[in-house]
Short mmCIF file of C-alpha atoms in Angstrom, two decimals:
data_model
loop_
_atom_site.label_atom_id
_atom_site.label_comp_id
_atom_site.label_asym_id
_atom_site.label_seq_id
_atom_site.Cartn_x
_atom_site.Cartn_y
_atom_site.Cartn_z
CA MET A 1 70.01 -1.97 -18.36
CA THR A 2 67.51 0.37 -19.90
CA ALA A 3 66.33 0.41 -23.49
CA ARG A 4 65.33 3.71 -25.07
CA ASN A 5 63.97 4.59 -28.44
CA GLY A 6 66.81 6.39 -30.19
CA VAL A 7 66.22 9.85 -31.60
CA GLY A 8 68.13 9.08 -34.79
CA SER A 9 66.37 7.53 -37.77
CA LYS A 10 67.30 6.97 -41.35
CA ARG A 11 65.15 7.23 -44.43
CA ASP A 12 65.17 4.81 -47.33
CA SER A 13 63.39 5.67 -50.57
CA MET A 14 61.54 2.86 -52.27
CA ASN A 15 58.94 3.32 -55.04
CA GLY A 16 58.53 6.98 -54.14
CA HIS A 17 57.60 6.25 -50.54
CA SER A 18 59.53 7.38 -47.49
CA MET A 19 60.28 4.73 -44.90
CA VAL A 20 61.62 5.36 -41.44
CA THR A 21 63.42 2.70 -39.44
CA SER A 22 63.87 3.39 -35.76
CA ARG A 23 67.12 2.66 -34.07
CA PHE A 24 67.23 1.41 -30.48
CA SER A 25 70.21 2.02 -28.28
CA VAL A 26 71.05 0.10 -25.13
CA LYS A 27 73.34 1.42 -22.44
CA ASN A 28 74.25 0.43 -18.95
CA ARG A 29 72.98 2.73 -16.24
CA GLY A 30 76.10 4.20 -14.76
CA GLN A 31 76.85 6.84 -12.22
CA ASP A 32 76.53 9.59 -14.82
CA SER A 33 72.88 8.70 -15.62
CA SER A 34 69.85 9.28 -13.40
CA GLU A 35 66.16 8.42 -13.39
CA ASP A 36 65.24 12.02 -14.16
CA SER A 37 67.41 12.20 -17.27
CA ASP A 38 66.10 8.84 -18.53
CA GLY A 39 62.54 10.03 -17.96
CA ASP A 40 63.19 13.25 -19.91
CA GLU A 41 64.67 11.34 -22.86
CA ILE A 42 61.81 8.83 -22.94
CA GLU A 43 59.27 11.64 -22.79
CA PHE A 44 61.12 13.48 -25.57
CA ASP A 45 61.15 10.34 -27.74
CA ALA A 46 57.43 9.77 -27.20
CA CYS A 47 56.66 13.38 -28.19
CA ARG A 48 58.85 13.07 -31.29
CA ILE A 49 57.16 9.83 -32.32
CA LYS A 50 53.76 11.49 -32.00
CA ARG A 51 54.95 14.53 -33.97
CA ASP A 52 56.39 12.44 -36.82
CA TRP A 53 53.32 10.21 -36.92
CA GLU A 54 50.94 13.17 -37.11
CA ALA A 55 53.09 14.59 -39.93
CA GLY A 56 52.33 11.50 -42.00
CA GLU A 57 55.58 9.63 -41.63
CA VAL A 58 55.75 5.90 -41.01
CA GLY A 59 56.84 5.59 -37.39
CA SER A 60 57.66 2.53 -35.38
CA LEU A 61 54.92 0.09 -34.43
CA ILE A 62 55.84 0.60 -30.80
CA GLY A 63 55.22 4.33 -31.11
CA ARG A 64 51.89 3.80 -32.82
CA GLY A 65 50.78 1.31 -30.20
CA LEU A 66 51.80 3.64 -27.38
CA ILE A 67 49.85 6.54 -28.82
CA ASP A 68 46.78 4.39 -29.48
CA GLU A 69 46.90 3.08 -25.94
CA MET A 70 47.13 6.59 -24.48
CA GLU A 71 44.21 7.82 -26.59
CA ASN A 72 42.06 4.81 -25.68
CA GLU A 73 42.80 5.28 -22.00
CA SER A 74 41.86 8.94 -22.24
CA ARG A 75 38.53 8.07 -23.86
CA ASN A 76 37.85 5.40 -21.25
CA ILE A 77 38.53 7.83 -18.42
CA ARG A 78 36.16 10.41 -19.89
CA PHE A 79 33.45 7.79 -20.34
CA PHE A 80 34.01 6.48 -16.81
CA THR A 81 33.77 10.00 -15.37
CA LYS A 82 30.37 10.53 -16.98
CA LEU A 83 29.02 7.19 -15.76
CA TYR A 84 30.54 7.66 -12.31
CA THR A 85 28.92 11.10 -11.96
CA PHE A 86 25.55 9.72 -13.08
CA ALA A 87 25.87 6.85 -10.60
CA GLN A 88 26.55 9.30 -7.77
CA MET A 89 23.45 11.27 -8.70
CA LEU A 90 21.34 8.10 -8.72
CA GLY A 91 22.72 6.97 -5.37
CA ILE A 92 22.10 10.32 -3.70
CA LEU A 93 18.60 10.42 -5.18
CA CYS A 94 17.85 6.98 -3.70
CA VAL A 95 18.94 8.07 -0.23
CA VAL A 96 16.99 11.33 -0.45
CA LEU A 97 13.81 9.61 -1.62
CA VAL A 98 14.00 7.09 1.23
CA GLY A 99 14.28 10.03 3.64
CA VAL A 100 11.31 11.75 1.96
CA TRP A 101 9.25 8.56 2.15
CA ILE A 102 9.98 8.16 5.86
CA GLY A 103 9.46 11.83 6.64
CA ILE A 104 6.15 12.24 4.78
CA TYR A 105 4.45 8.85 5.06
CA ARG A 106 6.09 7.11 8.03
CA GLY A 107 6.23 9.95 10.60
CA GLY A 108 9.97 10.62 10.66
CA PHE A 109 12.61 9.18 12.98
CA GLY A 110 12.73 8.30 16.66
CA TRP A 111 14.33 5.83 19.05
CA GLN A 112 13.26 3.46 21.80
CA ALA A 113 10.63 5.82 23.24
CA GLU A 114 8.77 5.53 19.93
CA PRO A 115 9.35 2.04 18.50
CA ALA A 116 7.46 2.70 15.25
CA LEU A 117 9.70 5.68 14.53
CA GLN A 118 12.79 3.79 15.64
CA PHE A 119 12.11 1.21 12.95
CA ASN A 120 12.36 3.95 10.31
CA TRP A 121 16.11 4.13 10.86
CA HIS A 122 16.37 0.61 9.46
CA PRO A 123 15.50 1.25 5.79
CA PHE A 124 17.26 4.61 5.75
CA LEU A 125 20.56 3.39 7.23
CA MET A 126 20.60 0.23 5.14
CA VAL A 127 20.20 2.14 1.88
CA LEU A 128 22.67 4.78 3.01
CA GLY A 129 25.23 2.30 4.30
CA MET A 130 25.01 -1.06 2.57
CA VAL A 131 24.10 0.39 -0.82
CA PHE A 132 25.38 3.95 -1.32
CA LEU A 133 28.45 4.03 0.93
CA TYR A 134 29.38 0.45 0.11
CA ALA A 135 29.35 1.22 -3.61
CA ASN A 136 31.47 4.33 -3.08
CA GLY A 137 33.97 2.37 -1.02
CA ALA A 138 34.25 -0.19 -3.79
CA LEU A 139 34.72 2.49 -6.47
CA VAL A 140 37.19 4.64 -4.55
CA TYR A 141 40.19 3.33 -6.50
CA ARG A 142 38.64 4.10 -9.86
CA GLY A 143 36.94 7.33 -8.83
CA PHE A 144 40.15 8.83 -7.39
CA ARG A 145 42.69 7.17 -9.68
CA SER A 146 45.23 10.00 -9.36
CA GLU A 147 45.69 9.52 -5.61
CA LYS A 148 48.38 7.31 -4.12
CA LYS A 149 47.47 3.67 -3.54
CA LYS A 150 48.26 3.73 0.20
CA LYS A 151 45.94 6.70 0.73
CA LEU A 152 43.15 5.02 -1.21
CA LYS A 153 43.52 1.85 0.86
CA ILE A 154 42.94 3.82 4.04
CA ILE A 155 39.95 5.67 2.55
CA HIS A 156 38.48 2.39 1.32
CA THR A 157 38.84 0.82 4.78
CA LEU A 158 37.31 3.80 6.60
CA VAL A 159 34.35 4.12 4.23
CA GLN A 160 33.54 0.44 4.60
CA LEU A 161 33.92 0.72 8.36
CA GLY A 162 31.30 3.49 8.31
CA THR A 163 29.10 1.24 6.21
CA PHE A 164 29.34 -1.51 8.81
CA ILE A 165 28.51 0.87 11.68
CA PHE A 166 25.41 2.16 9.87
CA SER A 167 24.27 -1.38 9.15
CA VAL A 168 24.65 -2.43 12.79
CA VAL A 169 22.60 0.55 13.99
CA GLY A 170 19.95 -0.29 11.39
CA ILE A 171 19.77 -3.91 12.59
CA VAL A 172 19.50 -2.80 16.23
CA ALA A 173 16.63 -0.50 15.27
CA VAL A 174 14.56 -3.26 13.65
CA PHE A 175 15.24 -5.78 16.43
CA ASP A 176 14.21 -3.25 19.11
CA PHE A 177 11.04 -2.48 17.16
CA HIS A 178 10.11 -6.15 16.84
CA ASN A 179 10.79 -6.85 20.51
CA ALA A 180 8.77 -3.82 21.66
CA MET A 181 5.81 -4.71 19.42
CA GLY A 182 5.91 -8.46 20.11
CA ILE A 183 6.78 -9.32 16.49
CA PRO A 184 8.94 -12.43 15.88
CA ASN A 185 12.45 -11.87 14.58
CA MET A 186 14.13 -13.48 11.58
CA TYR A 187 11.11 -15.13 10.00
CA SER A 188 11.13 -13.52 6.53
CA LEU A 189 13.35 -14.06 3.50
CA HIS A 190 14.30 -10.39 3.69
CA SER A 191 15.68 -10.80 7.21
CA TRP A 192 17.59 -13.97 6.33
CA ILE A 193 19.27 -12.43 3.28
CA GLY A 194 19.95 -9.16 5.08
CA LEU A 195 21.62 -10.77 8.08
CA CYS A 196 23.70 -13.08 5.88
CA VAL A 197 24.88 -10.08 3.85
CA VAL A 198 25.91 -8.12 6.95
CA ILE A 199 27.76 -11.11 8.43
CA LEU A 200 29.57 -11.73 5.14
CA PHE A 201 30.44 -8.05 4.94
CA ALA A 202 31.94 -8.10 8.44
CA CYS A 203 34.09 -11.11 7.50
CA GLN A 204 35.03 -9.44 4.22
CA TRP A 205 36.12 -6.22 5.91
CA LEU A 206 38.16 -8.00 8.58
CA SER A 207 39.87 -10.37 6.14
CA GLY A 208 40.64 -7.50 3.77
CA LEU A 209 42.14 -5.49 6.60
CA LEU A 210 44.40 -8.34 7.69
CA THR A 211 45.38 -9.34 4.16
CA PHE A 212 46.03 -6.02 2.43
CA LEU A 213 46.94 -3.64 5.25
CA PHE A 214 48.68 -6.00 7.65
CA PRO A 215 52.45 -5.45 7.26
CA GLY A 216 54.73 -8.31 6.38
CA LEU A 217 52.18 -10.58 4.75
CA ARG A 218 53.63 -12.51 1.82
CA PRO A 219 52.63 -11.30 -1.67
CA SER A 220 51.70 -14.85 -2.65
CA VAL A 221 49.04 -14.91 0.07
CA ARG A 222 47.61 -11.61 -1.13
CA ALA A 223 47.62 -12.81 -4.72
CA ALA A 224 45.75 -15.97 -3.76
CA TYR A 225 43.12 -14.11 -1.74
CA LEU A 226 42.52 -11.19 -4.11
CA PRO A 227 40.09 -13.03 -6.48
CA VAL A 228 38.11 -14.23 -3.46
CA HIS A 229 37.94 -10.68 -2.10
CA GLN A 230 36.78 -9.39 -5.46
CA PHE A 231 34.07 -12.01 -5.88
CA PHE A 232 32.57 -11.65 -2.41
CA GLY A 233 32.79 -7.86 -2.57
CA LEU A 234 30.58 -7.81 -5.64
CA ALA A 235 28.29 -10.55 -4.32
CA ILE A 236 27.73 -8.68 -1.04
CA PHE A 237 26.71 -5.54 -2.91
CA ILE A 238 24.23 -7.42 -5.09
CA GLY A 239 22.86 -9.17 -2.01
CA SER A 240 22.45 -5.82 -0.23
CA VAL A 241 20.39 -4.39 -3.07
CA ALA A 242 18.29 -7.55 -3.27
CA SER A 243 17.61 -7.41 0.46
CA CYS A 244 16.58 -3.75 0.19
CA LEU A 245 14.13 -4.55 -2.61
CA LEU A 246 12.58 -7.35 -0.56
CA GLY A 247 12.37 -5.09 2.48
CA LEU A 248 10.65 -2.30 0.54
CA THR A 249 8.07 -4.73 -0.84
CA GLU A 250 7.51 -6.26 2.58
CA LYS A 251 7.00 -2.85 4.19
CA ALA A 252 4.64 -1.78 1.43
CA PHE A 253 2.35 -4.79 1.96
CA PHE A 254 2.41 -4.41 5.75
CA SER A 255 1.73 -0.66 5.68
CA MET A 256 -0.82 -0.72 2.84
CA PRO A 257 -2.75 -4.01 3.01
CA VAL A 258 -4.51 -4.88 -0.22
CA SER A 259 -7.78 -5.35 1.71
CA ASN A 260 -7.91 -1.63 2.53
CA PRO A 261 -9.50 0.91 0.17
CA ASN A 262 -6.12 2.66 -0.08
CA GLY A 263 -4.18 -0.57 -0.26
CA TYR A 264 -1.02 -1.18 -2.22
CA ASN A 265 -3.03 -2.60 -5.12
CA HIS A 266 -4.84 0.74 -5.57
CA PHE A 267 -1.66 2.64 -6.48
CA PRO A 268 -1.51 5.03 -3.50
CA PRO A 269 1.17 7.77 -3.63
CA GLU A 270 3.24 6.02 -0.96
CA GLY A 271 3.20 2.77 -2.93
CA ILE A 272 4.24 4.56 -6.13
CA LEU A 273 7.10 6.25 -4.28
CA ILE A 274 8.29 2.89 -2.92
CA ASN A 275 8.21 1.43 -6.43
CA VAL A 276 10.21 4.36 -7.79
CA ILE A 277 12.83 3.88 -5.07
CA GLY A 278 13.09 0.21 -5.99
CA ILE A 279 13.54 0.95 -9.69
CA LEU A 280 16.23 3.55 -8.95
CA LEU A 281 18.05 1.07 -6.71
CA ILE A 282 18.13 -1.43 -9.56
CA PHE A 283 19.51 1.14 -12.01
CA PHE A 284 22.10 2.27 -9.46
CA ALA A 285 23.19 -1.29 -8.75
CA GLY A 286 23.49 -2.13 -12.44
CA LEU A 287 25.60 0.94 -13.11
CA VAL A 288 27.87 0.29 -10.14
CA VAL A 289 28.39 -3.35 -11.14
CA TYR A 290 29.29 -2.22 -14.66
CA LEU A 291 31.78 0.35 -13.37
CA MET A 292 33.39 -2.18 -11.04
CA SER A 293 33.57 -5.09 -13.47
CA ASN A 294 34.65 -3.32 -16.68
CA SER A 295 38.38 -3.89 -17.12
CA GLN A 296 38.70 -0.78 -19.31
CA PHE A 297 38.08 1.37 -16.25
CA ARG A 298 40.84 -0.18 -14.16
CA ARG A 299 43.19 2.20 -12.43
CA GLN A 300 46.65 2.01 -13.99
CA THR A 301 49.17 0.99 -11.32
CA SER A 302 52.50 2.79 -11.46
CA GLU A 303 55.83 1.03 -10.97
CA ASP A 304 56.35 2.36 -7.44
CA GLU A 305 52.99 1.07 -6.19
CA VAL A 306 52.17 -2.32 -4.81
CA LEU A 307 50.42 -4.46 -7.39
CA LEU A 308 47.82 -5.97 -5.09
CA THR A 309 45.14 -3.82 -3.52
CA ASP A 310 42.20 -4.30 -1.19
CA THR A 311 39.57 -2.91 -3.48
CA VAL A 312 36.59 -4.91 -4.65
CA LEU A 313 37.61 -4.48 -8.25
CA GLU A 314 40.50 -2.10 -8.75
#
């Protein structure tokens, strides 16, 4: 059975004021009615409610609430679009500045023939993958809210797969550099946090793939796992940014010892650039966390879409 707001209304005069009482009609959906005709009538009723309300008449509370909800959602989408665009600009700027830092002060990129240059892939790929691409994969549902849910699931999975590949290459680069230079591996807090984050991310990606894209899995299982997926998705991103900040500081002290005349404590241009990159990473992370955790920016799920998704925060 479907309930529709009836187009007929009656007016009662009381103390010089006009009152409108809406009438609801209920009918069984028979063979002579279709989804298209019902949709047209509902759309017509909504337009008429808005027209009468704007004309100053007292409409139904349901109509008022519907219009308020639509206007609030429109404002939220506009606000989200501005913040999302600003976040993209910050993220791109972070990646570009890391490339500039490596190109100008660290000699560029190389591979195993030049271990010092091979190491430079590590900070660049980690910022590109575990920070910028990871954030975009998490925000794909909200950033492209008009696309179908199935398509967004595939995009989300592929973007995060690219993130994992970049992170693995970055880890290989730093391990090869340490082995070639005789430097011990996994002794710093930066390396411990970074490796834990990558391992958690691999488990997160695999469990999300099996839970939300594997056919035939019971909805109750997905519902039970979704809060866990959301929590660890956000925690991994915060851990990635924290690891990057520790790595930047560590590299600054190793490359510019404070005992040197141009040491880190003397504010050399390279040290200032590293600090600027760190500050921008913090701003980017804060903005991304806000966009992902604010319930007002949630993508509205239509009736023909599956309720549960594999996004970090839908």
